[in-house]
PDB file of C-alpha atoms in Angstrom:
ATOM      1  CA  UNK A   1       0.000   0.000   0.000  1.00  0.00           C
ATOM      2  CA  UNK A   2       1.727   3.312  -1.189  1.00  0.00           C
ATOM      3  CA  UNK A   3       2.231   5.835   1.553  1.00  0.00           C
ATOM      4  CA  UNK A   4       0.106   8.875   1.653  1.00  0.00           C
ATOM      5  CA  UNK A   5       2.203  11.771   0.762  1.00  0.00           C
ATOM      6  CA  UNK A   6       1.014  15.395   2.254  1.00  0.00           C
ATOM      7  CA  UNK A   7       3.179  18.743   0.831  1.00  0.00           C
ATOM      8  CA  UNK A   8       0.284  21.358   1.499  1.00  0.00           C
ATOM      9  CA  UNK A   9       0.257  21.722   5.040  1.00  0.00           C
ATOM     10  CA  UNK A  10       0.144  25.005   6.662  1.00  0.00           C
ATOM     11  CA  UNK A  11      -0.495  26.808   9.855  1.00  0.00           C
ATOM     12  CA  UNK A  12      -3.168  29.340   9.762  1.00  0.00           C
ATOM     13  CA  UNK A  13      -5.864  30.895  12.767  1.00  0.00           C
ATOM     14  CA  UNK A  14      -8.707  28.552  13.934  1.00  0.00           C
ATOM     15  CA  UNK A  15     -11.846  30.511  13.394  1.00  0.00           C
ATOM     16  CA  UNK A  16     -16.267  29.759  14.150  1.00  0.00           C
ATOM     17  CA  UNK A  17     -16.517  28.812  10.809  1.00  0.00           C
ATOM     18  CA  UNK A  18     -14.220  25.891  11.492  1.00  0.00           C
ATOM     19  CA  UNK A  19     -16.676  24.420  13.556  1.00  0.00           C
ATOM     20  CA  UNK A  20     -17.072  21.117  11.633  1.00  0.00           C
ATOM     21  CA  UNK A  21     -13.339  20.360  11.061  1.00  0.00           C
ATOM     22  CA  UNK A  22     -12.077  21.173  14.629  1.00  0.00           C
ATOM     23  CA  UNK A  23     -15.454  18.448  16.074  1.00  0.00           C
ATOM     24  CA  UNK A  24     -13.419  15.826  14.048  1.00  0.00           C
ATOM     25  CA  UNK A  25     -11.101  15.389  16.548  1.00  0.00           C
ATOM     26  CA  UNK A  26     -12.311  17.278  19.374  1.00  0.00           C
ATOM     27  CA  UNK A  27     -14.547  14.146  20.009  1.00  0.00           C
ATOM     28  CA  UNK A  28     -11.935  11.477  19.627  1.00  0.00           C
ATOM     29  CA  UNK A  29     -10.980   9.473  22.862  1.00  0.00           C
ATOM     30  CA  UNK A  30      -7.782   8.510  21.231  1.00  0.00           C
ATOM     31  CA  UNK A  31      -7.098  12.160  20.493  1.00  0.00           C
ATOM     32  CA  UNK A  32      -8.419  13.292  23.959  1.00  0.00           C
ATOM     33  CA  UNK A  33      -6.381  10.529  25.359  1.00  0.00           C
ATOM     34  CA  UNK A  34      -3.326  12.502  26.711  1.00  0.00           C
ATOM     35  CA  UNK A  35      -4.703  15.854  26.620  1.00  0.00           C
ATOM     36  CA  UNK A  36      -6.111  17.715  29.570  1.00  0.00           C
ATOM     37  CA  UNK A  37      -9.609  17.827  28.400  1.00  0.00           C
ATOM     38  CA  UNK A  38     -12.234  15.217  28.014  1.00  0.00           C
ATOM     39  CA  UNK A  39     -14.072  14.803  24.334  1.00  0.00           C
ATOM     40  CA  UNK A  40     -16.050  17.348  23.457  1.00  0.00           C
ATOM     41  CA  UNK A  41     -20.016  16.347  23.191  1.00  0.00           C
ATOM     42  CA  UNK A  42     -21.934  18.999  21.555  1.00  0.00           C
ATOM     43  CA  UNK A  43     -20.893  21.348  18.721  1.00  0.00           C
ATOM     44  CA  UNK A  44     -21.908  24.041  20.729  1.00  0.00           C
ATOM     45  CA  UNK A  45     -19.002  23.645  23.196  1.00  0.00           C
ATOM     46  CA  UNK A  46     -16.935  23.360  20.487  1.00  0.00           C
ATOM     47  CA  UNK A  47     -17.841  26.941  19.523  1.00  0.00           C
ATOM     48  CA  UNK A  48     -17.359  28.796  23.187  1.00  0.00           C
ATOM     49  CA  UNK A  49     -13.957  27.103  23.043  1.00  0.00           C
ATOM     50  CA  UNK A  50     -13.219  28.684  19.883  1.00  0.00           C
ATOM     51  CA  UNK A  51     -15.037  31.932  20.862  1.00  0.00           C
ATOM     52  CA  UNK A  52     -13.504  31.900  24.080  1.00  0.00           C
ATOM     53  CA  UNK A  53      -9.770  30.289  24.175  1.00  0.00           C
ATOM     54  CA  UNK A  54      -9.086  30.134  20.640  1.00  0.00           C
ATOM     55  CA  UNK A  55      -9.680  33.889  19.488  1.00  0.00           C
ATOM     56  CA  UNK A  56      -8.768  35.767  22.600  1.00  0.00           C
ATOM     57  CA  UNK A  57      -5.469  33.331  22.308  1.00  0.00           C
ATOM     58  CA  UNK A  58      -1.849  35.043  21.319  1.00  0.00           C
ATOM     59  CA  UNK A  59      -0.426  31.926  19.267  1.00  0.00           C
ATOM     60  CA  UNK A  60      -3.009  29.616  18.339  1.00  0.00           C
ATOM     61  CA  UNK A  61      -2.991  27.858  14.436  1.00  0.00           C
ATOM     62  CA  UNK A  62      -4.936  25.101  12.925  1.00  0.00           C
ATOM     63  CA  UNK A  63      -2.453  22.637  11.760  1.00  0.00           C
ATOM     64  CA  UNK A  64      -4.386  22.560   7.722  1.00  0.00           C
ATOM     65  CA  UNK A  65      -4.077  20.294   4.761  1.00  0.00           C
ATOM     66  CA  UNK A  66      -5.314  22.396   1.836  1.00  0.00           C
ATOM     67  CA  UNK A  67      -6.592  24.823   4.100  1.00  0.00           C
ATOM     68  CA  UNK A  68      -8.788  22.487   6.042  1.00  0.00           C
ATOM     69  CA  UNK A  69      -7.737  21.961   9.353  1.00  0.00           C
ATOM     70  CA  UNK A  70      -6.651  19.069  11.027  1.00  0.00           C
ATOM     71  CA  UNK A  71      -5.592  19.757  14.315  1.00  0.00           C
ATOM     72  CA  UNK A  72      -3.945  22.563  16.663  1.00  0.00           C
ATOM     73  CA  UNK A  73      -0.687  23.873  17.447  1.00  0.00           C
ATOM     74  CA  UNK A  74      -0.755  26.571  20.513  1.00  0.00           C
ATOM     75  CA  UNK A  75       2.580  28.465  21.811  1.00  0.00           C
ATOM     76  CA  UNK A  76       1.735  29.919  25.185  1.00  0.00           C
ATOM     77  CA  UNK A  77       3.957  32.658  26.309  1.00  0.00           C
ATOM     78  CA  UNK A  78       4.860  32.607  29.947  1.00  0.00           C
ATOM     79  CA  UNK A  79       3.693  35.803  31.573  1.00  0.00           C
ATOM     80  CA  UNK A  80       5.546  36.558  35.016  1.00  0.00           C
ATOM     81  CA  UNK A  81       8.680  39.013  34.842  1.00  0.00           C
ATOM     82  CA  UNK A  82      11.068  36.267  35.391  1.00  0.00           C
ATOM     83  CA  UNK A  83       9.494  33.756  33.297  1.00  0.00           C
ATOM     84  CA  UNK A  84       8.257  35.452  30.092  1.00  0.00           C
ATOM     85  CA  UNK A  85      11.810  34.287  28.181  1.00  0.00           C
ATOM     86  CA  UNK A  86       9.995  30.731  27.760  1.00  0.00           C
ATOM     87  CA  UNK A  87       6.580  29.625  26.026  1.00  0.00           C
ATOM     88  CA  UNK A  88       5.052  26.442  26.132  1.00  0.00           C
ATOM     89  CA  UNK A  89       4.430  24.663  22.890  1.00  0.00           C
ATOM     90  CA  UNK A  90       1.187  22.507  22.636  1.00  0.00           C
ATOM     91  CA  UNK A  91      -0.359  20.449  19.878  1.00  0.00           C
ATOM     92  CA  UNK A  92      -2.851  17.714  18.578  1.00  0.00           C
ATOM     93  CA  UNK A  93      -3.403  15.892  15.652  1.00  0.00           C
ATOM     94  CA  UNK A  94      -7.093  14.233  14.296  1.00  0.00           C
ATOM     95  CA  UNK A  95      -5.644  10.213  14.892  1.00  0.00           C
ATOM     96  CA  UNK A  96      -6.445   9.152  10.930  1.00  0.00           C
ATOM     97  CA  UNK A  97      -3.290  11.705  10.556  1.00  0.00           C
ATOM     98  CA  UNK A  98      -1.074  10.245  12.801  1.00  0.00           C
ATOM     99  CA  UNK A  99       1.902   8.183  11.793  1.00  0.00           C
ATOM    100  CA  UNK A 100       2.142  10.248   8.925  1.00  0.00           C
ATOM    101  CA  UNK A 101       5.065  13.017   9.533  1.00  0.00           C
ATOM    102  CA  UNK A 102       2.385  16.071   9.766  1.00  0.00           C
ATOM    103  CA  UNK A 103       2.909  16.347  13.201  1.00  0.00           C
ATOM    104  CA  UNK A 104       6.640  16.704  12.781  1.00  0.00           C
ATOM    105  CA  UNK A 105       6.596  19.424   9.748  1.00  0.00           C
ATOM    106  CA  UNK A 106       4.016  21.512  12.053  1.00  0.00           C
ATOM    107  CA  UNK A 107       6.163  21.727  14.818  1.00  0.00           C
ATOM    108  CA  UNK A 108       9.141  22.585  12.567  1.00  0.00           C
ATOM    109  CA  UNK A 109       7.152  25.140  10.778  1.00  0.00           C
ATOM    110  CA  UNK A 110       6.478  26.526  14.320  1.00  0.00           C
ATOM    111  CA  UNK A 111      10.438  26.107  15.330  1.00  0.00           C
ATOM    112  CA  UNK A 112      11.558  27.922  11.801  1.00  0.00           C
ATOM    113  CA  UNK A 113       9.746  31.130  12.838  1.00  0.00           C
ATOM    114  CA  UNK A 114       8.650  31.691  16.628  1.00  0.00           C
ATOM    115  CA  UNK A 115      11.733  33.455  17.975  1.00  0.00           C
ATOM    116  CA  UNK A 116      10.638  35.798  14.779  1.00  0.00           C
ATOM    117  CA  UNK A 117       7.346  36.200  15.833  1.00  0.00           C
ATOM    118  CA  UNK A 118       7.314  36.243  19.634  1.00  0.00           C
ATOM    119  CA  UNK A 119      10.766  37.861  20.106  1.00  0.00           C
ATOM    120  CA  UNK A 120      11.211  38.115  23.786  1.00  0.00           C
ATOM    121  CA  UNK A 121      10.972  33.791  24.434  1.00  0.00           C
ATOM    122  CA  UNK A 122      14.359  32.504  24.076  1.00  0.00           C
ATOM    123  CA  UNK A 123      12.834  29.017  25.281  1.00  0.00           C
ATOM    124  CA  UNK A 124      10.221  26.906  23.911  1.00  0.00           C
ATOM    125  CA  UNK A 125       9.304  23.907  26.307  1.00  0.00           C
ATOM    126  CA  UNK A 126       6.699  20.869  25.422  1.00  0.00           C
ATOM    127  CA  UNK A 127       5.858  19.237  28.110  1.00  0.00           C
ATOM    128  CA  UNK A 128       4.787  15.107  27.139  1.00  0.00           C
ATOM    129  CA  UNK A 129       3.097  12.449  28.911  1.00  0.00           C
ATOM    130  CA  UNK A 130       5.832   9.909  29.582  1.00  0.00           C
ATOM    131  CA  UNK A 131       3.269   7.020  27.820  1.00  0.00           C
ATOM    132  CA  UNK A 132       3.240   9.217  24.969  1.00  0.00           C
ATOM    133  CA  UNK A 133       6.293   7.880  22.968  1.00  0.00           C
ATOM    134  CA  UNK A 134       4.956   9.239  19.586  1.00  0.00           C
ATOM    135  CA  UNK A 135       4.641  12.974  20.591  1.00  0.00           C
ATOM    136  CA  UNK A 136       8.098  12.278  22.218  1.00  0.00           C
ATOM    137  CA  UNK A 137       9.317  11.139  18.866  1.00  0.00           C
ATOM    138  CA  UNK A 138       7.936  14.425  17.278  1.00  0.00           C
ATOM    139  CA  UNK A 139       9.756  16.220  19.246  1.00  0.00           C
ATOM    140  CA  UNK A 140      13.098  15.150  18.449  1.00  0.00           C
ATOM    141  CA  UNK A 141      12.416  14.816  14.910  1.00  0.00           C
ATOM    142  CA  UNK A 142      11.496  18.572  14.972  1.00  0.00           C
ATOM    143  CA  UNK A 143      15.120  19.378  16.633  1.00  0.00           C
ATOM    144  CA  UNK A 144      13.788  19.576  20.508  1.00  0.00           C
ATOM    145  CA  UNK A 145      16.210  18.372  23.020  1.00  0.00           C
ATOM    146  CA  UNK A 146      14.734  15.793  25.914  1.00  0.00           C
ATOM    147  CA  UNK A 147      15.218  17.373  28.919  1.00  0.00           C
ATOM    148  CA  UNK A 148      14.492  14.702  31.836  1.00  0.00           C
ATOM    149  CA  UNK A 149      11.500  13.254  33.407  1.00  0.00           C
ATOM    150  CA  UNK A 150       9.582  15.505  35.699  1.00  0.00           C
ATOM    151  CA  UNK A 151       8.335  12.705  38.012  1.00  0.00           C
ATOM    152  CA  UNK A 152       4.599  13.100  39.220  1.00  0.00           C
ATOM    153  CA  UNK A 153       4.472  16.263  37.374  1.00  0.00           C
ATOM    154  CA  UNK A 154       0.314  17.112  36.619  1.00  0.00           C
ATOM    155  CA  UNK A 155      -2.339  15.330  37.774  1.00  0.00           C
ATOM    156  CA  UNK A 156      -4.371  14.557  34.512  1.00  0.00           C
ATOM    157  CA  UNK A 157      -7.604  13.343  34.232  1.00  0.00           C
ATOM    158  CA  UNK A 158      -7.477  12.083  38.004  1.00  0.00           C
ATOM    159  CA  UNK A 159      -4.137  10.298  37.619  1.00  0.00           C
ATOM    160  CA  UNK A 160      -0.995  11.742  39.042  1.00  0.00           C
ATOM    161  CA  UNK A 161       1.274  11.372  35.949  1.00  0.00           C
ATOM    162  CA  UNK A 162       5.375  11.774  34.779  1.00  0.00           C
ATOM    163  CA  UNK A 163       6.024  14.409  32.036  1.00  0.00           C
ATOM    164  CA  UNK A 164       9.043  14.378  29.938  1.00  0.00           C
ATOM    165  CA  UNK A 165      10.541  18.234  29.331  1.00  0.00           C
ATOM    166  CA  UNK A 166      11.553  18.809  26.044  1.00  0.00           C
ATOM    167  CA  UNK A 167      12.820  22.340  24.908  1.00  0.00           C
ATOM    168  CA  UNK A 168      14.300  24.021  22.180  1.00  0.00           C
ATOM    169  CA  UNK A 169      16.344  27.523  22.144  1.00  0.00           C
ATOM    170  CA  UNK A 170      16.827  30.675  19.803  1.00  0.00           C
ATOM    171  CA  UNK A 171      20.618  29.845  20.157  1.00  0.00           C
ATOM    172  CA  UNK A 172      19.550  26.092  19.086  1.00  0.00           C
ATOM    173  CA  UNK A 173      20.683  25.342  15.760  1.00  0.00           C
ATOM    174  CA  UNK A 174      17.676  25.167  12.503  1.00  0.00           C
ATOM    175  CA  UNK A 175      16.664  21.364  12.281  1.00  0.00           C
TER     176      UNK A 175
END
């Protein structure tokens, strides 16, 4: 079976009128899996999130193929005095795109230009569940170095769990 091949991806802002693409994997349990939040239920929910996290949001792109999107990509900026050098890079992925090196180029794509864009970080950190070897393999293919193992880091979804650090610098070389 010949490999799907996938050269139009871009980033580009989640908007209301995404409503439809962003439910595709808002109500996956595989997706929801190691995130924070639970699957989504109703459309409507959908839209507050997008009304009211997405929009207000500094850094937040739908991951697209031909426009359409197909997951997220956030970069949170800290925002104390002494922490505002680092951001915190999140992302997910609808699961029929997984395996499939999309992940990877988004977080590249991201890599190539946020110093540019948000130039006070000097840091970027993703932080991983440690169960989560795919993300973890993203990562590294995208040029972020594995930090350690923050042990009983978060509690998620009622389970105290270990987070691997990974981070990647302005100094850092262009992967």
């Amino acid at each position: 079976m010949e490999e799907e091949s996938f050269t139009d991806i871009s980033l580009r802002p989640l908007g209301p009128l995404d409503i439809d693409a962003f439910m595709e994997w808002a109500v996956d349990d595989k997706v929801a899996h190691f995130c924070t939040w639970e699957p989504y239920t109703s459309e409507e929910d959908g839209i507050n999130f997008i009304r009211n996290v997405v929009l207000p949001h500094e850094w937040y792109r739908a991951i697209c193929i031909d426009n359409r999107p197909i997951g997220s990509i956030t970069v949170t900026p800290n925002s104390g005095s002494g922490d505002r050098c680092r951001g915190e890079l999140g992302y997910v992925l609808a699961s029929k795109y997984w395996g499939k090196g999309i992940g990877t180029q988004a977080v590249k794509m991201v890599a190539e230009t946020i110093f540019d864009e948000l130039s006070h970080l000097e840091r970027l950190e993703a932080l991983v569940d440690v169960e989560n070897v795919a993300s973890q393999r993203v990562l590294e293919k995208a040029g972020f170095k594995r930090e350690g193992v923050l042990r009983k880091y978060m509690i998620r979804k009622g389970s105290t769990r270990d987070m691997v650090i990974f981070s990647l610098l302005c100094t850092d070389s262009k992967t």
